[in-house]
Amino acid sequence: MLTHTLSDTIVAPASPAGVGAIAVIRVSGKNAIEITNEIFSGKDLTQVPSHTIHFGTIRSEKGEIIDEVLVSVFHEPNSFTKENSTEISCHGSPYIVEQILKRLLSKGARMAEAGEFTKRAFLNGRFDLAQAEAVADLIASTSQASHQVAMKQMRGGFSQKIKELRSELIRFAALVELELDFAEEDVEFANRAELKSFLQNVTQYVNELLQSFAWGNVLKNGIPTAIVGKPNAGKSTLLNTLLQEEKAIVSDIAGTTRDIIEDEIVLDGIRFRFIDTAGLRETQDTIEAIGVERAKQKMQEASLILYLVDSSEMSENLDFLQKELQNLQKPYFILFNKTDKLSAEKIAELEKTLNALCISAKEQKGIEKLKKNLIELVKKQKISHSDIVISNVRHYDALAKTYQSLQKVLADIETAITTDLLAADIREAIRYLGEIIGEVTSEDLLDYIFSKFCIGK
Ligand code: GDP
């Protein structure tokens, strides 16, 4: 539970645990600068201007040097938390970090809870809840697409839109409630036709946002992509070909901790995750029936399907296949593999008649074209949705509830329900919208959201 008061001064390492060139310790709260100053020698930090950096040493109680450090000083309200803050950059040794933390604690600071810096930023009005959550997403982003979604959310486009809708709903609610005061006189301050048309617009917008969730999730977590096809169609070969370059890039980055590389590739900033690829490799020896079942299951789980056909055998019923794939109602590509075994004429004919992609997984032909098609497909999907993409389950939940209450309000207007019930239903929609940006939040919800952050954030 985050029950501490805001007057506390909190500290935490802001850089990851372990050895590094430098580590950063964050201090925030009313006495952040004084507390830092007490353990720092070199300059009186209480006298320096905001946004300045100072070189000096931090010593043990006995006066021995723990480390040479740089301290950045921020005066309230011009810091991340809007509180007095310092950031101590020391050498990246876990021992040094621990010793400096101990010194800060001995001077009256306390260890920060997970997410407490961001929680303070929220409570001090730096940003709303949706923006605070985007900070966590931003830190966790692993591709350009997920970074973009988080960055947009953090900069407040989504919040702004929700705020606008909410204040317009509040305006209507106020008018409807005013009617209650004049109940005897049968007046209508809130024009019902206007209210209805506004509600229809909002409902449509909220629905679009709800629709964008599936896509937002995909951008945030990568696109689950299934490579399916009969045994020996060349699925593993294709996967290896696709992963090859990626693996080379990843292992070239010195000091990377990711020694186990997942089966995923990043194309033009978009992450494609190949699902259940271990099983894929096994299908070669399993009997056909099980293979079909597995393939179907995999296709259900995926957002995108690459269906491989061995073009040198063509044992598939292509009409049937196409129908099956269409029934799944998700984007797919039929890939004719092993076209290195076919003549150029045959390839041209296949491409023309079946609108499929011809590749050779083994000889790495048509792979660039496949990648280009994958990127285009994703970009096309993105455009078809509103500019704002929902990627947070909590927002999705609140929007789904908003949607339901908006539907209820619309039905209320149709049935000319009593004014007090109408007002109550509008209030409900307002409350759900408010939950997203933190206009109405319980302490429990805040605890839940911020406890998912890491310490030091
Ligand atoms: P899977 O069972 O679908 O995973 O198929 P594999 O990737 O294991 O491939 C089955 C066989 O087809 C292997 O002998 C591969 O070398 C071969 N193969 C895969 N792709 C191609 C290709 O593009 N051209 C040719 N000629 N052979 C291929």
Short mmCIF file of C-alpha atoms in Angstrom, two decimals, residues 159-174 198 426-427 430 433-434 437 439:
data_model
loop_
_atom_site.label_atom_id
_atom_site.label_comp_id
_atom_site.label_asym_id
_atom_site.label_seq_id
_atom_site.Cartn_x
_atom_site.Cartn_y
_atom_site.Cartn_z
CA SER A 159 -6.51 12.35 -22.41
CA GLN A 160 -7.44 15.61 -24.07
CA LYS A 161 -10.10 13.91 -26.17
CA ILE A 162 -11.56 12.07 -23.17
CA LYS A 163 -11.61 15.32 -21.20
CA GLU A 164 -13.48 17.11 -23.99
CA LEU A 165 -16.11 14.39 -24.26
CA ARG A 166 -16.49 14.29 -20.53
CA SER A 167 -16.96 18.03 -20.11
CA GLU A 168 -19.54 18.07 -22.89
CA LEU A 169 -21.41 15.25 -21.12
CA ILE A 170 -21.16 17.20 -17.87
CA ARG A 171 -22.72 20.19 -19.62
CA PHE A 172 -25.69 18.05 -20.70
CA ALA A 173 -25.98 16.47 -17.27
CA ALA A 174 -26.09 19.90 -15.70
CA PHE A 198 -24.06 14.29 -29.52
CA ILE A 426 -25.48 10.36 -17.92
CA ARG A 427 -23.64 10.69 -14.61
CA ILE A 430 -19.26 10.63 -16.95
CA LEU A 433 -14.81 8.40 -18.61
CA GLY A 434 -13.35 10.12 -15.57
CA ILE A 437 -7.88 10.10 -16.73
CA GLU A 439 -10.72 12.48 -12.34
#
